Coordinates of C-alpha atoms and ligand atoms in Angstrom, one line a residue:
M1 CA 0.0 0.0 0.1
E2 CA 2.9 2.3 0.9
N3 CA 3.9 2.2 -2.9
R4 CA 0.8 4.3 -3.7
I5 CA 2.0 7.5 -1.8
R6 CA 3.4 10.2 -4.4
R7 CA 3.8 13.1 -1.9
I8 CA 4.6 13.5 1.9
L9 CA 3.7 16.7 3.8
I10 CA 4.8 17.3 7.4
E11 CA 3.5 19.5 9.7
Q12 CA 6.3 21.9 11.3
E13 CA 5.7 20.5 14.6
A14 CA 5.4 16.7 13.7
R15 CA 8.9 16.8 11.9
D16 CA 10.9 15.4 15.2
Y17 CA 9.0 12.5 16.3
P18 CA 10.3 8.9 15.8
M19 CA 7.6 7.7 13.8
T20 CA 8.4 10.7 11.4
R21 CA 11.9 9.6 11.0
R22 CA 10.7 5.7 10.4
I23 CA 8.6 6.8 7.4
L24 CA 10.8 9.0 5.8
A25 CA 13.3 6.3 5.9
R26 CA 11.0 4.0 4.6
L27 CA 10.0 6.5 1.9
K28 CA 13.4 7.4 0.5
G29 CA 12.7 9.3 -2.8
V30 CA 9.1 10.6 -2.5
P31 CA 8.9 14.2 -2.6
V32 CA 8.7 15.6 0.7
E33 CA 7.1 19.3 1.8
V34 CA 7.1 20.8 5.1
I35 CA 4.0 22.6 6.2
Q36 CA 3.0 25.2 9.3
D37 CA 0.5 23.1 10.3
R38 CA -2.7 21.1 8.5
E39 CA -5.1 24.0 8.7
A40 CA -3.0 25.6 5.5
L41 CA -4.4 22.6 3.5
N42 CA -8.0 24.2 3.7
T43 CA -10.3 22.7 1.3
S44 CA -13.0 25.0 1.7
G45 CA -14.5 26.4 -1.8
R46 CA -12.8 23.6 -3.7
D47 CA -15.1 20.5 -5.7
R48 CA -14.3 17.7 -2.9
A49 CA -14.8 15.0 -5.7
A50 CA -12.0 16.4 -7.3
W51 CA -9.3 16.4 -4.5
L52 CA -10.8 13.4 -2.9
S53 CA -8.6 11.2 -5.2
D54 CA -5.3 12.8 -5.0
A55 CA -6.0 12.8 -1.1
K56 CA -5.5 8.9 -1.6
T57 CA -1.7 9.2 -2.5
T58 CA -0.3 12.0 -0.2
L59 CA 0.6 11.4 3.4
L60 CA 0.6 14.2 6.0
L61 CA 2.6 13.4 9.0
A62 CA 1.1 15.4 11.8
V63 CA 0.4 15.8 15.5
Q64 CA -2.7 14.7 17.4
K65 CA -3.5 17.8 19.5
G66 CA -6.9 16.6 21.0
P67 CA -7.4 12.9 22.4
F68 CA -6.8 10.0 20.5
W69 CA -9.5 8.3 22.5
R70 CA -13.2 9.1 21.4
S71 CA -16.4 7.1 21.9
C72 CA -18.1 5.7 18.8
P73 CA -20.7 8.1 17.8
G74 CA -23.6 5.9 18.6
T75 CA -27.2 7.0 17.8
R76 CA -30.3 7.6 19.7
D77 CA -33.0 5.1 18.9
Y78 CA -30.2 2.6 17.9
I79 CA -28.6 -0.2 19.9
C80 CA -24.9 0.9 20.2
C81 CA -22.3 -1.7 21.7
G82 CA -20.2 1.0 23.5
Y83 CA -17.3 0.7 21.0
Q84 CA -14.3 3.0 21.8
V85 CA -12.2 4.7 18.5
L86 CA -8.6 5.5 18.9
Q87 CA -8.0 8.3 16.1
V88 CA -4.4 7.2 15.2
G89 CA -4.7 8.8 11.5
L90 CA -7.6 9.6 9.0
N91 CA -8.2 8.6 5.9
C92 CA -6.6 5.7 4.0
P93 CA -4.8 4.6 0.6
M94 CA -7.8 2.1 -0.6
D95 CA -10.9 3.9 -2.0
C96 CA -13.9 2.2 -1.4
T97 CA -17.2 3.9 -3.4
Y98 CA -19.0 4.0 -0.1
C99 CA -16.4 5.3 2.5
V100 CA -18.1 7.7 4.8
L101 CA -14.7 9.5 5.4
Q102 CA -15.4 10.8 1.5
G103 CA -17.8 13.3 3.3
Y104 CA -16.1 13.7 6.6
I105 CA -12.2 14.7 5.9
N106 CA -11.2 18.5 5.0
V107 CA -7.4 17.6 4.5
P108 CA -6.4 16.8 1.3
A109 CA -4.3 13.9 2.5
I110 CA -4.2 10.6 4.5
T111 CA -3.3 11.9 7.8
V112 CA -1.0 9.8 10.1
F113 CA -0.5 11.0 13.9
V114 CA 3.0 10.7 14.5
N115 CA 3.0 11.5 18.2
V116 CA 2.4 8.0 19.1
E117 CA 3.9 8.3 22.7
D118 CA 1.2 10.7 23.6
L119 CA -1.5 7.9 22.7
L120 CA 0.6 5.6 24.8
E121 CA 0.6 7.5 27.9
E122 CA -3.3 8.4 26.9
L123 CA -4.0 4.6 27.2
E124 CA -2.5 4.3 30.6
A125 CA -4.1 7.4 31.9
R126 CA -7.1 6.3 30.8
W127 CA -7.2 2.9 32.2
A128 CA -5.9 3.8 35.2
E129 CA -8.7 6.2 36.0
N130 CA -11.2 3.3 36.5
P131 CA -9.6 -0.3 36.6
A132 CA -12.9 -1.7 36.9
L133 CA -14.2 -1.1 33.7
V134 CA -13.8 -2.9 30.5
W135 CA -12.8 -1.1 27.2
R136 CA -13.3 -2.3 23.5
L137 CA -11.1 -0.2 21.4
G138 CA -10.2 0.0 17.4
T139 CA -8.0 1.9 15.3
G140 CA -9.9 1.0 12.3
E141 CA -12.9 3.5 12.3
F142 CA -11.2 6.5 10.8
G143 CA -9.0 4.5 8.6
D144 CA -7.4 1.1 7.8
S145 CA -5.6 -0.6 10.8
L146 CA -2.9 -2.2 8.3
A147 CA -2.5 -0.7 5.3
L148 CA -0.2 1.8 6.4
D149 CA 1.3 -0.3 9.4
G150 CA 4.4 -1.2 7.8
L151 CA 5.3 2.4 7.9
M152 CA 3.7 3.7 10.7
G153 CA 5.1 0.4 13.0
L154 CA 2.3 1.5 15.2
N155 CA 0.4 -1.8 15.7
K156 CA 4.2 -3.6 17.2
L157 CA 3.9 -0.8 19.9
L158 CA 0.1 -1.1 20.5
I159 CA -0.3 -4.8 20.4
P160 CA 2.1 -5.8 23.7
R161 CA 0.3 -2.9 25.7
F162 CA -2.7 -4.9 25.8
A163 CA -1.2 -8.4 26.7
G164 CA -2.9 -9.6 29.8
R165 CA -4.6 -6.4 30.5
G166 CA -7.9 -7.6 32.0
Q167 CA -9.5 -4.3 31.3
A168 CA -8.8 -3.4 27.5
I169 CA -9.3 -5.6 24.1
L170 CA -7.7 -4.1 21.1
E171 CA -9.6 -4.5 17.7
I172 CA -7.4 -4.2 14.6
K173 CA -9.9 -3.6 11.8
S174 CA -8.5 -3.6 8.0
K175 CA -9.3 -4.8 4.4
W176 CA -5.6 -5.4 3.8
P177 CA -3.7 -8.9 4.7
Q178 CA -0.2 -8.1 5.4
L179 CA 0.6 -8.6 9.0
F180 CA 3.3 -10.8 9.0
H181 CA 5.5 -8.3 10.9
L182 CA 3.1 -8.8 13.7
L183 CA 2.4 -12.7 14.0
S184 CA 5.6 -13.1 16.3
L185 CA 3.8 -11.1 18.9
G186 CA 1.2 -13.6 19.4
P187 CA -0.2 -15.1 21.6
N188 CA -2.4 -12.3 22.4
R189 CA -5.6 -13.3 23.8
Q190 CA -6.6 -9.7 24.2
V191 CA -6.0 -8.6 20.2
I192 CA -8.5 -9.0 17.6
F193 CA -7.5 -8.8 14.1
A194 CA -10.5 -7.9 12.1
W195 CA -11.6 -8.2 8.7
S196 CA -14.3 -6.5 6.6
L197 CA -15.7 -8.8 4.3
N198 CA -18.1 -9.0 1.1
P199 CA -18.4 -10.9 -1.9
P200 CA -15.6 -10.9 -4.6
E201 CA -18.3 -9.1 -7.0
I202 CA -18.6 -6.2 -4.3
I203 CA -14.5 -5.9 -3.4
S204 CA -14.0 -5.8 -7.3
G205 CA -16.5 -3.3 -7.9
E206 CA -16.8 -1.2 -4.8
E207 CA -13.3 -1.6 -2.9
Q208 CA -10.9 -0.2 -5.2
F209 CA -7.2 -1.1 -4.3
A210 CA -8.3 -3.5 -1.3
A211 CA -7.1 -7.0 -1.0
S212 CA -9.1 -10.0 -2.4
L213 CA -11.6 -12.2 -0.3
E214 CA -9.1 -14.8 -0.3
S215 CA -6.2 -12.7 1.1
R216 CA -7.9 -11.3 4.0
L217 CA -9.2 -14.9 4.8
K218 CA -5.5 -16.3 4.4
A219 CA -4.2 -13.5 6.6
A220 CA -7.3 -14.4 9.2
S221 CA -6.0 -18.1 9.5
Q222 CA -2.3 -16.7 9.4
A223 CA -3.6 -14.3 12.8
V224 CA -5.4 -17.4 14.7
G225 CA -1.9 -19.7 13.6
A226 CA -0.2 -17.2 15.8
G227 CA -2.5 -17.1 18.7
F228 CA -4.9 -14.2 18.0
R229 CA -8.4 -14.1 18.0
V230 CA -10.4 -13.0 14.8
A231 CA -13.4 -11.0 13.9
F232 CA -15.4 -10.3 10.8
H233 CA -17.5 -7.5 9.5
F234 CA -20.0 -7.9 6.8
D235 CA -20.6 -4.0 6.9
P236 CA -21.7 -2.7 4.6
L237 CA -24.2 -5.5 3.7
I238 CA -24.7 -4.2 0.0
Y239 CA -27.9 -5.5 -1.6
F240 CA -27.6 -6.4 -5.5
P241 CA -29.3 -8.8 -7.7
G242 CA -27.9 -12.2 -6.8
W243 CA -26.9 -11.1 -3.2
E244 CA -28.2 -14.3 -1.5
E245 CA -26.2 -16.6 -3.3
A246 CA -22.9 -14.3 -3.1
Y247 CA -23.1 -13.8 0.5
Q248 CA -23.8 -17.3 1.2
R249 CA -20.9 -18.6 -0.8
T250 CA -18.8 -16.0 1.1
V251 CA -20.2 -17.0 4.6
G252 CA -19.2 -20.9 3.4
R253 CA -15.6 -19.7 2.3
L254 CA -15.0 -18.0 5.6
G255 CA -16.1 -21.3 7.9
A256 CA -13.8 -23.1 5.4
A257 CA -11.1 -20.7 6.2
V258 CA -11.2 -20.0 10.0
S259 CA -12.0 -21.9 12.8
S260 CA -15.3 -20.8 14.4
Q261 CA -13.9 -21.1 17.8
A262 CA -11.4 -18.5 17.0
I263 CA -13.9 -16.1 16.0
A264 CA -14.6 -13.3 18.8
W265 CA -17.5 -12.0 16.9
I266 CA -19.0 -11.2 13.2
S267 CA -21.0 -7.9 13.0
L268 CA -23.7 -7.3 10.3
G269 CA -24.7 -3.5 9.3
G270 CA -26.6 -2.7 6.4
L271 CA -25.5 0.3 3.8
R272 CA -26.0 3.3 5.4
L273 CA -25.2 6.6 3.5
L274 CA -25.6 10.3 4.7
P275 CA -27.6 11.9 1.7
P276 CA -24.5 14.1 0.3
L277 CA -22.4 11.2 0.4
R278 CA -24.7 9.8 -2.5
Q279 CA -24.3 12.5 -4.3
L280 CA -20.5 12.2 -4.1
M281 CA -20.4 8.8 -5.5
L282 CA -22.5 9.3 -8.3
Q283 CA -19.9 11.9 -9.3
R284 CA -16.6 10.0 -8.0
F285 CA -17.9 6.2 -9.0
P286 CA -20.2 6.5 -11.6
R287 CA -20.3 2.7 -12.6
S288 CA -20.8 2.0 -8.8
R289 CA -24.0 -0.2 -8.5
I290 CA -25.0 1.2 -4.8
A291 CA -25.4 4.8 -5.1
A292 CA -28.5 4.4 -7.0
Q293 CA -29.9 1.8 -5.1
E294 CA -33.4 2.5 -3.5
M295 CA -33.3 3.8 -0.1
V296 CA -35.0 5.5 2.7
L297 CA -34.2 8.5 5.2
A298 CA -33.6 6.7 8.8
P299 CA -34.3 8.7 12.1
D300 CA -30.6 9.1 12.4
G301 CA -30.6 11.1 9.1
K302 CA -28.7 8.5 6.9
L303 CA -30.1 6.7 4.1
R304 CA -30.8 3.0 4.5
Y305 CA -32.5 0.3 2.7
F306 CA -36.2 -0.4 3.5
K307 CA -36.6 -2.0 7.0
S308 CA -38.1 -5.2 5.4
L309 CA -35.0 -5.9 3.0
R310 CA -32.8 -5.1 5.9
V311 CA -34.2 -7.6 7.9
E312 CA -34.6 -10.4 5.5
M313 CA -30.7 -9.9 4.9
Y314 CA -29.7 -10.0 8.5
A315 CA -31.8 -12.8 9.1
R316 CA -30.6 -15.4 6.0
M317 CA -27.0 -14.0 7.1
R318 CA -27.3 -14.9 10.3
E319 CA -29.0 -18.5 9.0
W320 CA -25.7 -19.1 6.9
L321 CA -23.4 -17.9 9.8
T322 CA -24.5 -20.3 12.3
Q323 CA -23.9 -23.4 9.9
A324 CA -20.7 -22.2 8.8
T325 CA -19.4 -20.6 12.0
P326 CA -21.5 -22.2 14.5
E327 CA -19.3 -20.8 17.4
A328 CA -19.0 -17.3 16.5
L329 CA -21.3 -14.5 18.1
V330 CA -23.2 -12.5 15.5
Y331 CA -24.7 -8.9 15.9
L332 CA -26.1 -5.9 14.5
C333 CA -24.2 -2.9 14.1
M334 CA -26.5 0.3 14.5
E335 CA -29.7 -1.1 14.2
S336 CA -33.0 -0.4 15.8
P337 CA -35.0 -2.6 18.4
R338 CA -37.5 -3.3 15.9
V339 CA -35.1 -5.1 13.5
W340 CA -33.2 -6.6 16.1
Q341 CA -36.5 -8.3 17.4
E342 CA -37.6 -9.2 13.8
A343 CA -34.3 -10.2 12.4
F344 CA -32.9 -12.3 15.4
G345 CA -35.8 -12.9 17.8
F346 CA -34.3 -10.9 20.7
T347 CA -33.5 -7.5 21.8
P348 CA -30.4 -6.4 23.3
D349 CA -29.9 -3.4 25.3
G350 CA -26.7 -1.7 24.5
Q351 CA -25.0 -2.8 27.8
S352 CA -26.1 -6.3 27.6
L353 CA -24.6 -6.1 23.9
A354 CA -21.3 -4.8 25.2
R355 CA -21.1 -7.3 27.8
L356 CA -21.9 -10.2 25.5
L357 CA -19.0 -8.9 23.2
D358 CA -16.5 -8.0 26.2
G359 CA -17.2 -11.6 27.4
R360 CA -16.1 -13.3 24.0
V361 CA -12.4 -11.8 25.1
L362 CA -12.1 -11.1 28.5
P363 CA -13.3 -13.9 31.2
R364 CA -16.4 -13.0 33.2
R365 CA -15.4 -10.9 36.6
Ligands
SF4_1 S1 -10.8 0.9 3.4 FE1 -12.3 1.4 5.0 S2 -11.4 3.6 5.3 FE2 -10.2 2.8 3.2 S3 -11.5 3.5 2.0 FE3 -12.4 1.5 2.3 S4 -14.0 2.3 3.9 FE4 -12.7 3.8 3.6

């Protein structure tokens, strides 16, 4: 992935960090420009669709001045699992048609926060504040946890911090298969390697530059072999003619590749888009099959598939997953109590869902 980078921008303040030096040493020959700070890259007034593609090949080394640790922005009326996000960067070198970050980023680059020493300090401080709480943390909400890890070296620093720590779980979420450099850090029960999955026809049409299904599953089996647990996210779950056969086959391939005992959880989440993102997708990816689909505006302001279709997709997926990966916990991401009830026959509240997920990794207290 790092060979996609064509330009490096460095905030003045980010110049002397070890991660900056490491990245520059690995990307020798790539043009570098030092800027005062990222505010100088203001994109207001510029056509978003035009600069987004360039943003995928420009790396910005910056300093995170706010907290790294943020709560996942759950939505009222939807059941939230209490996930916590570590914002270690923003944007990624892959280019999925449906990526929500397209509407979110304001800097025309892939931002990497190089002050990892502050991140590690922040983690220790938050854990010390309340040792009785259990946290599920992930680095893959604002980017991809593995795509640039060869450059950043972040996971090598993070993984040992979670070893044997009874109150914290780290999820490393990706669409990229390279984790060879991390395998020697296993076994580590508290670290979950997770891959987003979709059928090959969706990967090739909607997930540009991302790894094939086969490579993701192979990487998952390597992680299991090294003593890590794994997880999978069918999110976004995408409707298209023939979806049933395609998803059933994909679930079958997952079951054949990875032992279900090693799977901590599998989430399902139907495609959801903020309305302006749909316009952007039509502009940037006119051949995409998904931007023109029929969707309705949900109470959280996002476009979603009709409830009846979501319920059908979730129920079928759960049926196939129960056969292929009988020991995995399957849950819905950001869905309403009614959809849970109709698709799964029960409705957890946020706290009980969080406890279920935590209990997959940490022994009950
Ligand atoms: S891999 Fe994730 S962060 Fe990267 S473009 Fe795709 S959806 Fe966005």
